[in-house]
PDB file of C-alpha atoms and ligand atoms in Angstrom:
ATOM      1  CA  MET A 351      13.047   3.431  29.333  1.00 57.00           C
ATOM      2  CA  PRO A 352      14.084   1.331  26.272  1.00 58.00           C
ATOM      3  CA  LYS A 353      16.921   2.814  24.254  1.00 62.00           C
ATOM      4  CA  LYS A 354      15.912   4.339  20.922  1.00 60.00           C
ATOM      5  CA  THR A 355      17.592   2.332  18.173  1.00 64.00           C
ATOM      6  CA  THR A 356      16.434   3.954  14.956  1.00 82.00           C
ATOM      7  CA  LEU A 357      17.220   7.454  13.724  1.00 86.00           C
ATOM      8  CA  PRO A 358      14.857   9.266  11.341  1.00 93.00           C
ATOM      9  CA  VAL A 359      16.107   8.218   7.919  1.00 96.00           C
ATOM     10  CA  TRP A 360      17.115  11.698   6.729  1.00 97.00           C
ATOM     11  CA  ASP A 361      19.137  12.325   9.926  1.00 96.00           C
ATOM     12  CA  LEU A 362      20.911   9.037   9.246  1.00 96.00           C
ATOM     13  CA  VAL A 363      21.603  10.129   5.649  1.00 97.00           C
ATOM     14  CA  ALA A 364      23.080  13.458   6.779  1.00 96.00           C
ATOM     15  CA  SER A 365      25.448  11.793   9.224  1.00 94.00           C
ATOM     16  CA  VAL A 366      26.543   8.860   7.071  1.00 96.00           C
ATOM     17  CA  ILE A 367      27.249  11.021   4.012  1.00 97.00           C
ATOM     18  CA  GLN A 368      29.491  13.201   6.160  1.00 93.00           C
ATOM     19  CA  HIS A 369      31.488  10.307   7.551  1.00 94.00           C
ATOM     20  CA  SER A 370      31.448   7.564   4.936  1.00 96.00           C
ATOM     21  CA  ARG A 371      33.771   7.194   1.960  1.00 97.00           C
ATOM     22  CA  SER A 372      30.963   5.740  -0.148  1.00 98.00           C
ATOM     23  CA  THR A 373      27.231   5.959   0.414  1.00 98.00           C
ATOM     24  CA  LEU A 374      24.354   4.610  -1.639  1.00 98.00           C
ATOM     25  CA  LEU A 375      20.869   6.129  -1.327  1.00 98.00           C
ATOM     26  CA  TYR A 376      18.111   4.058  -2.900  1.00 98.00           C
ATOM     27  CA  GLY A 377      14.318   3.981  -3.064  1.00 95.00           C
ATOM     28  CA  PRO A 378      11.378   5.460  -4.977  1.00 92.00           C
ATOM     29  CA  PRO A 379      12.064   8.446  -7.259  1.00 92.00           C
ATOM     30  CA  GLY A 380      11.380  12.024  -6.248  1.00 91.00           C
ATOM     31  CA  THR A 381      12.049  11.763  -2.502  1.00 93.00           C
ATOM     32  CA  GLY A 382      15.158  13.970  -2.340  1.00 95.00           C
ATOM     33  CA  LYS A 383      18.025  11.483  -2.769  1.00 97.00           C
ATOM     34  CA  SER A 384      19.922  13.502  -5.379  1.00 97.00           C
ATOM     35  CA  HIS A 385      19.242  16.742  -3.511  1.00 97.00           C
ATOM     36  CA  ALA A 386      20.785  15.249  -0.355  1.00 97.00           C
ATOM     37  CA  ALA A 387      23.709  13.706  -2.255  1.00 98.00           C
ATOM     38  CA  HIS A 388      24.585  17.152  -3.621  1.00 97.00           C
ATOM     39  CA  ASN A 389      23.762  19.289  -0.612  1.00 96.00           C
ATOM     40  CA  ALA A 390      24.614  17.259   2.507  1.00 96.00           C
ATOM     41  CA  ASP A 391      27.536  18.952   4.292  1.00 95.00           C
ATOM     42  CA  ARG A 392      30.649  18.535   2.123  1.00 96.00           C
ATOM     43  CA  ASP A 393      33.093  19.850   4.706  1.00 95.00           C
ATOM     44  CA  GLY A 394      34.739  22.048   2.059  1.00 96.00           C
ATOM     45  CA  ARG A 395      34.996  19.321  -0.588  1.00 97.00           C
ATOM     46  CA  PRO A 396      34.393  20.388  -4.186  1.00 98.00           C
ATOM     47  CA  LEU A 397      31.388  18.716  -5.836  1.00 98.00           C
ATOM     48  CA  PHE A 398      31.436  16.666  -9.046  1.00 98.00           C
ATOM     49  CA  THR A 399      28.364  15.034 -10.428  1.00 98.00           C
ATOM     50  CA  VAL A 400      27.438  12.560 -13.156  1.00 98.00           C
ATOM     51  CA  THR A 401      24.211  10.844 -14.175  1.00 98.00           C
ATOM     52  CA  MET A 402      24.599   7.378 -15.617  1.00 98.00           C
ATOM     53  CA  THR A 403      22.787   6.073 -18.679  1.00 97.00           C
ATOM     54  CA  PRO A 404      23.410   2.707 -20.355  1.00 95.00           C
ATOM     55  CA  ASP A 405      25.364   4.619 -23.035  1.00 95.00           C
ATOM     56  CA  THR A 406      27.595   6.655 -20.710  1.00 97.00           C
ATOM     57  CA  PRO A 407      31.180   5.788 -21.691  1.00 97.00           C
ATOM     58  CA  ALA A 408      34.002   5.485 -19.153  1.00 97.00           C
ATOM     59  CA  ALA A 409      35.659   8.439 -20.911  1.00 97.00           C
ATOM     60  CA  GLU A 410      32.863  10.713 -19.657  1.00 97.00           C
ATOM     61  CA  LEU A 411      33.885   9.882 -16.080  1.00 98.00           C
ATOM     62  CA  ARG A 412      37.627   9.406 -16.485  1.00 98.00           C
ATOM     63  CA  GLY A 413      38.425  12.091 -19.062  1.00 98.00           C
ATOM     64  CA  HIS A 414      39.527  12.225 -22.687  1.00 98.00           C
ATOM     65  CA  TYR A 415      41.726  14.013 -25.183  1.00 98.00           C
ATOM     66  CA  VAL A 416      40.322  17.146 -26.803  1.00 97.00           C
ATOM     67  CA  PRO A 417      41.642  18.824 -29.947  1.00 96.00           C
ATOM     68  CA  VAL A 418      43.282  22.180 -29.180  1.00 96.00           C
ATOM     69  CA  GLY A 419      44.733  23.839 -32.299  1.00 96.00           C
ATOM     70  CA  ASN A 420      46.959  21.270 -33.965  1.00 95.00           C
ATOM     71  CA  GLU A 421      47.282  18.963 -31.007  1.00 96.00           C
ATOM     72  CA  PHE A 422      45.311  16.913 -28.540  1.00 96.00           C
ATOM     73  CA  GLN A 423      45.253  17.802 -24.854  1.00 97.00           C
ATOM     74  CA  TRP A 424      44.120  15.606 -21.983  1.00 98.00           C
ATOM     75  CA  ARG A 425      41.088  16.738 -19.937  1.00 98.00           C
ATOM     76  CA  ASP A 426      40.276  14.995 -16.662  1.00 98.00           C
ATOM     77  CA  GLY A 427      36.654  13.908 -16.299  1.00 98.00           C
ATOM     78  CA  PRO A 428      34.600  14.475 -13.124  1.00 98.00           C
ATOM     79  CA  ALA A 429      35.645  11.227 -11.419  1.00 98.00           C
ATOM     80  CA  ILE A 430      39.380  11.876 -11.810  1.00 98.00           C
ATOM     81  CA  ARG A 431      38.934  15.516 -10.819  1.00 98.00           C
ATOM     82  CA  ALA A 432      37.114  14.359  -7.687  1.00 98.00           C
ATOM     83  CA  TRP A 433      39.990  11.931  -6.991  1.00 98.00           C
ATOM     84  CA  ARG A 434      42.680  14.543  -7.423  1.00 98.00           C
ATOM     85  CA  GLN A 435      40.896  17.226  -5.411  1.00 98.00           C
ATOM     86  CA  GLY A 436      39.589  14.979  -2.633  1.00 97.00           C
ATOM     87  CA  GLY A 437      36.064  15.961  -3.674  1.00 98.00           C
ATOM     88  CA  ARG A 438      32.605  14.443  -3.522  1.00 98.00           C
ATOM     89  CA  LEU A 439      31.577  12.503  -6.613  1.00 98.00           C
ATOM     90  CA  VAL A 440      27.798  12.158  -6.910  1.00 98.00           C
ATOM     91  CA  ILE A 441      26.794   9.316  -9.220  1.00 98.00           C
ATOM     92  CA  ASN A 442      23.086   9.551  -9.985  1.00 98.00           C
ATOM     93  CA  GLU A 443      21.190   6.527 -11.332  1.00 98.00           C
ATOM     94  CA  ILE A 444      24.221   4.313 -10.747  1.00 98.00           C
ATOM     95  CA  ASP A 445      22.185   1.197 -11.603  1.00 98.00           C
ATOM     96  CA  HIS A 446      22.092   2.373 -15.238  1.00 97.00           C
ATOM     97  CA  ALA A 447      25.864   2.115 -15.610  1.00 97.00           C
ATOM     98  CA  GLY A 448      26.909  -0.496 -18.115  1.00 92.00           C
ATOM     99  CA  GLY A 449      29.821  -1.616 -20.234  1.00 89.00           C
ATOM    100  CA  ASP A 450      33.134   0.117 -19.701  1.00 92.00           C
ATOM    101  CA  ALA A 451      31.630   2.764 -17.376  1.00 97.00           C
ATOM    102  CA  LEU A 452      30.813  -0.045 -14.962  1.00 97.00           C
ATOM    103  CA  SER A 453      34.390  -1.372 -15.063  1.00 96.00           C
ATOM    104  CA  PHE A 454      35.677   2.159 -14.533  1.00 97.00           C
ATOM    105  CA  LEU A 455      33.362   2.681 -11.544  1.00 98.00           C
ATOM    106  CA  LEU A 456      34.599  -0.531  -9.925  1.00 97.00           C
ATOM    107  CA  ALA A 457      38.153   0.818 -10.101  1.00 97.00           C
ATOM    108  CA  CYS A 458      37.157   4.344  -9.069  1.00 97.00           C
ATOM    109  CA  LEU A 459      35.289   3.090  -6.002  1.00 98.00           C
ATOM    110  CA  ASP A 460      37.974   0.672  -4.838  1.00 96.00           C
ATOM    111  CA  SER A 461      39.116   0.956  -1.244  1.00 92.00           C
ATOM    112  CA  PRO A 462      41.649   3.746  -0.599  1.00 87.00           C
ATOM    113  CA  GLU A 463      44.557   1.321  -0.098  1.00 87.00           C
ATOM    114  CA  THR A 464      44.133  -0.257  -3.531  1.00 92.00           C
ATOM    115  CA  ALA A 465      42.495   2.440  -5.660  1.00 96.00           C
ATOM    116  CA  CYS A 466      44.845   3.357  -8.473  1.00 96.00           C
ATOM    117  CA  LEU A 467      44.308   4.050 -12.202  1.00 97.00           C
ATOM    118  CA  THR A 468      46.599   4.590 -15.144  1.00 97.00           C
ATOM    119  CA  LEU A 469      45.238   7.299 -17.421  1.00 97.00           C
ATOM    120  CA  PRO A 470      45.619   7.076 -21.214  1.00 96.00           C
ATOM    121  CA  THR A 471      48.379   9.690 -20.755  1.00 97.00           C
ATOM    122  CA  GLY A 472      50.390   7.077 -18.833  1.00 97.00           C
ATOM    123  CA  GLU A 473      49.999   8.958 -15.556  1.00 98.00           C
ATOM    124  CA  LEU A 474      49.244   6.886 -12.482  1.00 98.00           C
ATOM    125  CA  VAL A 475      46.590   8.501 -10.253  1.00 98.00           C
ATOM    126  CA  ARG A 476      45.300   7.690  -6.781  1.00 98.00           C
ATOM    127  CA  PRO A 477      42.428   9.280  -4.837  1.00 98.00           C
ATOM    128  CA  ALA A 478      43.449  12.175  -2.570  1.00 97.00           C
ATOM    129  CA  ALA A 479      42.396  12.159   1.074  1.00 95.00           C
ATOM    130  CA  GLY A 480      38.817  13.352   1.404  1.00 96.00           C
ATOM    131  CA  PHE A 481      37.552  11.742  -1.792  1.00 97.00           C
ATOM    132  CA  GLN A 482      34.059  10.334  -1.319  1.00 98.00           C
ATOM    133  CA  ALA A 483      31.301   8.957  -3.525  1.00 98.00           C
ATOM    134  CA  VAL A 484      27.561   9.292  -3.025  1.00 98.00           C
ATOM    135  CA  ALA A 485      25.433   7.257  -5.430  1.00 98.00           C
ATOM    136  CA  THR A 486      21.676   7.250  -5.919  1.00 98.00           C
ATOM    137  CA  MET A 487      19.275   4.862  -7.609  1.00 98.00           C
ATOM    138  CA  ASN A 488      15.663   3.753  -7.684  1.00 95.00           C
ATOM    139  CA  GLY A 489      14.914   0.125  -6.994  1.00 91.00           C
ATOM    140  CA  ASP A 490      16.760  -2.405  -4.894  1.00 96.00           C
ATOM    141  CA  PRO A 491      20.575  -2.538  -5.008  1.00 98.00           C
ATOM    142  CA  ASP A 492      20.675  -6.191  -3.892  1.00 98.00           C
ATOM    143  CA  SER A 493      18.828  -7.287  -7.014  1.00 97.00           C
ATOM    144  CA  ASP A 494      19.573  -4.442  -9.457  1.00 97.00           C
ATOM    145  CA  LEU A 495      23.333  -3.892  -9.093  1.00 98.00           C
ATOM    146  CA  PRO A 496      26.073  -6.243 -10.276  1.00 97.00           C
ATOM    147  CA  ALA A 497      27.517  -7.938  -7.170  1.00 97.00           C
ATOM    148  CA  ALA A 498      30.923  -6.240  -7.478  1.00 97.00           C
ATOM    149  CA  LEU A 499      29.350  -2.756  -7.700  1.00 98.00           C
ATOM    150  CA  ARG A 500      26.969  -3.542  -4.832  1.00 98.00           C
ATOM    151  CA  ASP A 501      29.985  -4.518  -2.759  1.00 97.00           C
ATOM    152  CA  ARG A 502      31.518  -1.040  -3.278  1.00 97.00           C
ATOM    153  CA  PHE A 503      28.693   0.344  -1.098  1.00 98.00           C
ATOM    154  CA  PRO A 504      28.718  -1.281   2.318  1.00 97.00           C
ATOM    155  CA  VAL A 505      26.795   1.816   3.502  1.00 98.00           C
ATOM    156  CA  ALA A 506      23.439   1.761   1.674  1.00 98.00           C
ATOM    157  CA  VAL A 507      20.425   3.620   3.053  1.00 98.00           C
ATOM    158  CA  GLU A 508      16.898   2.888   1.877  1.00 97.00           C
ATOM    159  CA  ILE A 509      14.924   6.109   1.557  1.00 95.00           C
ATOM    160  CA  ASN A 510      11.341   5.446   2.475  1.00 90.00           C
ATOM    161  CA  GLU A 511      10.050   8.978   2.969  1.00 92.00           C
ATOM    162  CA  ALA A 512      10.280  12.333   1.216  1.00 94.00           C
ATOM    163  CA  HIS A 513      12.771  14.793   2.695  1.00 96.00           C
ATOM    164  CA  PRO A 514      10.915  17.007   5.199  1.00 95.00           C
ATOM    165  CA  GLN A 515      12.494  20.153   3.709  1.00 96.00           C
ATOM    166  CA  GLY A 516      11.247  19.066   0.275  1.00 96.00           C
ATOM    167  CA  ILE A 517       7.726  18.606   1.674  1.00 96.00           C
ATOM    168  CA  ALA A 518       8.059  21.992   3.413  1.00 97.00           C
ATOM    169  CA  GLN A 519       8.394  23.644  -0.031  1.00 96.00           C
ATOM    170  CA  LEU A 520       4.724  22.761  -0.574  1.00 97.00           C
ATOM    171  CA  PRO A 521       1.727  24.806   0.623  1.00 96.00           C
ATOM    172  CA  HIS A 522       0.305  23.425   3.898  1.00 95.00           C
ATOM    173  CA  ASP A 523      -2.808  21.907   2.327  1.00 94.00           C
ATOM    174  CA  LEU A 524      -0.736  19.618   0.060  1.00 96.00           C
ATOM    175  CA  ARG A 525       1.827  18.342   2.553  1.00 95.00           C
ATOM    176  CA  ALA A 526       0.004  15.372   4.085  1.00 92.00           C
ATOM    177  CA  ALA A 527      -1.236  14.049   0.739  1.00 92.00           C
ATOM    178  CA  ALA A 528       2.210  14.508  -0.814  1.00 94.00           C
ATOM    179  CA  SER A 529       4.099  12.761   2.033  1.00 92.00           C
ATOM    180  CA  GLY A 530       1.925   9.673   1.709  1.00 90.00           C
ATOM    181  CA  SER A 531       1.819   9.441  -2.052  1.00 92.00           C
ATOM    182  CA  VAL A 532       5.550   9.985  -2.684  1.00 90.00           C
ATOM    183  CA  VAL A 533       6.336   6.627  -1.093  1.00 86.00           C
ATOM    184  CA  ALA A 534       3.072   4.709  -1.736  1.00 88.00           C
ATOM    185  CA  THR A 535       3.823   0.971  -1.599  1.00 85.00           C
ATOM    186  CA  ASP A 536       2.111   0.399  -4.933  1.00 88.00           C
ATOM    187  CA  PRO A 537       4.387   2.090  -7.519  1.00 85.00           C
ATOM    188  CA  SER A 538       1.402   2.826  -9.776  1.00 86.00           C
ATOM    189  CA  ARG A 539      -0.063   5.001  -6.987  1.00 88.00           C
ATOM    190  CA  ARG A 540       3.081   7.010  -6.371  1.00 90.00           C
ATOM    191  CA  LEU A 541       3.147  10.743  -7.100  1.00 93.00           C
ATOM    192  CA  THR A 542       6.598  12.239  -6.842  1.00 92.00           C
ATOM    193  CA  LEU A 543       7.647  15.302  -4.877  1.00 93.00           C
ATOM    194  CA  ARG A 544       8.598  16.842  -8.212  1.00 93.00           C
ATOM    195  CA  ALA A 545       5.001  16.335  -9.437  1.00 95.00           C
ATOM    196  CA  TRP A 546       3.588  17.917  -6.270  1.00 96.00           C
ATOM    197  CA  LEU A 547       5.931  20.903  -6.565  1.00 96.00           C
ATOM    198  CA  ALA A 548       4.887  21.361 -10.207  1.00 96.00           C
ATOM    199  CA  PHE A 549       1.195  21.127  -9.231  1.00 97.00           C
ATOM    200  CA  ALA A 550       1.639  23.669  -6.417  1.00 97.00           C
ATOM    201  CA  SER A 551       3.246  26.244  -8.666  1.00 96.00           C
ATOM    202  CA  LEU A 552       0.944  25.649 -11.629  1.00 97.00           C
ATOM    203  CA  ARG A 553      -2.301  25.794  -9.646  1.00 96.00           C
ATOM    204  CA  THR A 554      -1.638  29.360  -8.517  1.00 95.00           C
ATOM    205  CA  ALA A 555      -1.381  30.352 -12.179  1.00 96.00           C
ATOM    206  CA  ILE A 556      -4.073  28.252 -13.887  1.00 97.00           C
ATOM    207  CA  GLY A 557      -6.241  26.903 -11.064  1.00 96.00           C
ATOM    208  CA  PRO A 558      -6.323  23.487  -9.364  1.00 96.00           C
ATOM    209  CA  GLU A 559      -8.421  21.619 -11.959  1.00 96.00           C
ATOM    210  CA  ALA A 560      -6.243  22.502 -14.945  1.00 97.00           C
ATOM    211  CA  ALA A 561      -3.037  22.048 -12.933  1.00 97.00           C
ATOM    212  CA  ALA A 562      -4.157  18.609 -11.714  1.00 97.00           C
ATOM    213  CA  GLN A 563      -5.117  17.608 -15.246  1.00 97.00           C
ATOM    214  CA  ALA A 564      -1.705  18.625 -16.543  1.00 97.00           C
ATOM    215  CA  VAL A 565       0.327  17.057 -13.717  1.00 97.00           C
ATOM    216  CA  PHE A 566      -1.695  14.114 -12.395  1.00 96.00           C
ATOM    217  CA  ARG A 567      -3.499  13.251 -15.658  1.00 95.00           C
ATOM    218  CA  SER A 568      -5.718  10.158 -15.231  1.00 94.00           C
ATOM    219  CA  ARG A 569      -5.486  10.535 -11.450  1.00 94.00           C
ATOM    220  CA  ALA A 570      -6.400  14.235 -11.415  1.00 96.00           C
ATOM    221  CA  ALA A 571      -9.979  13.695 -10.180  1.00 95.00           C
ATOM    222  CA  ASP A 572      -8.823  11.318  -7.408  1.00 93.00           C
ATOM    223  CA  VAL A 573      -6.170  13.735  -6.210  1.00 94.00           C
ATOM    224  CA  LEU A 574      -8.560  16.707  -6.184  1.00 95.00           C
ATOM    225  CA  ASP A 575     -11.174  14.644  -4.297  1.00 94.00           C
ATOM    226  CA  ALA A 576      -8.577  13.601  -1.717  1.00 91.00           C
ATOM    227  CA  LEU A 577      -7.483  17.216  -1.265  1.00 93.00           C
ATOM    228  CA  ARG A 578     -11.116  18.371  -0.908  1.00 92.00           C
ATOM    229  CA  ILE A 579     -11.809  15.690   1.705  1.00 88.00           C
ATOM    230  CA  ALA A 580      -8.620  16.570   3.576  1.00 83.00           C
ATOM    231  CA  SER A 581      -9.439  20.303   3.584  1.00 83.00           C
ATOM    232  CA  GLY A 582     -13.032  19.504   4.686  1.00 77.00           C
ATOM    233  CA  ALA A 583     -11.636  17.438   7.554  1.00 66.00           C
ATOM    234  CA  GLY A 584      -9.299  20.309   8.412  1.00 56.00           C
ATOM    235  CA  GLN A 585     -12.215  22.762   8.489  1.00 50.00           C
ATOM    236  CA  ALA A 586     -14.339  20.375  10.551  1.00 43.00           C
ATOM    237  CA  GLU A 587     -11.541  20.157  13.095  1.00 41.00           C
ATOM    238  CA  ALA A 588     -11.289  23.930  13.137  1.00 39.00           C
ATOM    239  CA  VAL A 589     -14.999  24.338  14.042  1.00 39.00           C
ATOM    240  CA  PRO A 590     -15.223  24.946  17.804  1.00 39.00           C
ATOM    241  CA  SER A 591     -17.304  22.280  19.554  1.00 36.00           C
TER     242      SER A 591
HETATM  243  N1  LIG B1495      15.791  18.935   1.114  1.00 71.68           N
HETATM  244  C1  LIG B1495      15.128  19.500   0.098  1.00 71.68           C
HETATM  245  N2  LIG B1495      14.855  20.812   0.120  1.00 71.68           N
HETATM  246  C2  LIG B1495      14.194  21.403  -0.908  1.00 71.68           C
HETATM  247  N3  LIG B1495      13.749  20.742  -2.018  1.00 71.68           N
HETATM  248  C3  LIG B1495      13.999  19.428  -2.100  1.00 71.68           C
HETATM  249  C4  LIG B1495      14.683  18.733  -1.047  1.00 71.68           C
HETATM  250  N4  LIG B1495      14.780  17.431  -1.390  1.00 71.68           N
HETATM  251  C5  LIG B1495      14.186  17.324  -2.610  1.00 71.68           C
HETATM  252  N5  LIG B1495      13.714  18.521  -3.031  1.00 71.68           N
HETATM  253  C6  LIG B1495      13.044  18.768  -4.325  1.00 71.68           C
HETATM  254  O1  LIG B1495      12.267  17.621  -4.660  1.00 71.68           O
HETATM  255  C7  LIG B1495      12.464  17.224  -6.019  1.00 71.68           C
HETATM  256  C8  LIG B1495      12.961  15.795  -6.096  1.00 71.68           C
HETATM  257  O2  LIG B1495      14.227  15.690  -5.451  1.00 71.68           O
HETATM  258  P1  LIG B1495      15.399  14.745  -5.995  1.00 71.68           P
HETATM  259  O3  LIG B1495      16.534  14.893  -5.053  1.00 71.68           O
HETATM  260  O4  LIG B1495      15.680  15.025  -7.426  1.00 71.68           O
HETATM  261  O5  LIG B1495      14.723  13.302  -5.856  1.00 71.68           O
HETATM  262  P2  LIG B1495      15.311  11.841  -6.160  1.00 71.68           P
HETATM  263  O6  LIG B1495      16.778  11.965  -6.449  1.00 71.68           O
HETATM  264  O7  LIG B1495      14.993  11.053  -4.924  1.00 71.68           O
HETATM  265  O8  LIG B1495      14.538  11.339  -7.355  1.00 71.68           O
HETATM  266  C9  LIG B1495      13.439  18.230  -6.620  1.00 71.68           C
HETATM  267  O9  LIG B1495      12.675  19.196  -7.309  1.00 71.68           O
HETATM  268  C10 LIG B1495      14.115  18.856  -5.424  1.00 71.68           C
HETATM  269  O10 LIG B1495      14.523  20.171  -5.670  1.00 71.68           O
HETATM  270 MG1  LIG B1496      17.737  11.495  -8.344  1.00 71.68          MG
END
């Protein structure tokens, strides 16, 4: 029997996050990347999390002085706290990092032998054992990340399906349609897991038509038709022959 060479992608994610110092999860939005980055087994590590925007300054990651009474006191930011405590730093939307945040991330994600930063206080800090980074992004890291940042993530997993536990939050009749549409090849046809979860909860309160109109907008009629056809097929299968 030929040896199986590929693991289901979410099993791969769970094992690499546990054992890799830096992991990048990338692919269409709303599949469960951030959820996994936060919740995959941390082996006791504390969790620190940031979401990058083009305007995020390095100080938001590294730390800054804050006024306390008549003086200024230093406060570590999430990246330095994760370093000191050997924690997990989750960096969401890492492809949005720009300017000095990008330079800071390059230093923060350096290999353990070389990683070392001097804080504005003059203190020299290095990452404690156990420190790890898990980054997420939409799109393709090979084309969307600066080469030096891309190189900080030798372990990069493309997420091409919604997390099964995310899909399992949905009522049975929505699961098949949701699984397919979350990762539709044509981005204009994608409907995220978040949209499906919103539809599921709203339809119990205001009915499927209104919920679809609010969540799926111009595609509401298509989605409702697809669900009707799918439930018809389900019923047909259930009819004894
Ligand atoms: N494993 C999971 N179990 C339960 N809910 C999940 C799971 N993965 C994702 N979800 C839900 O699906 C939605 C999208 O997940 P998220 O991680 O934010 O997606 P992404 O980061 O890929 O855009 C969120 O509402 C989240 O709570
Ligand atoms: Mg996310």
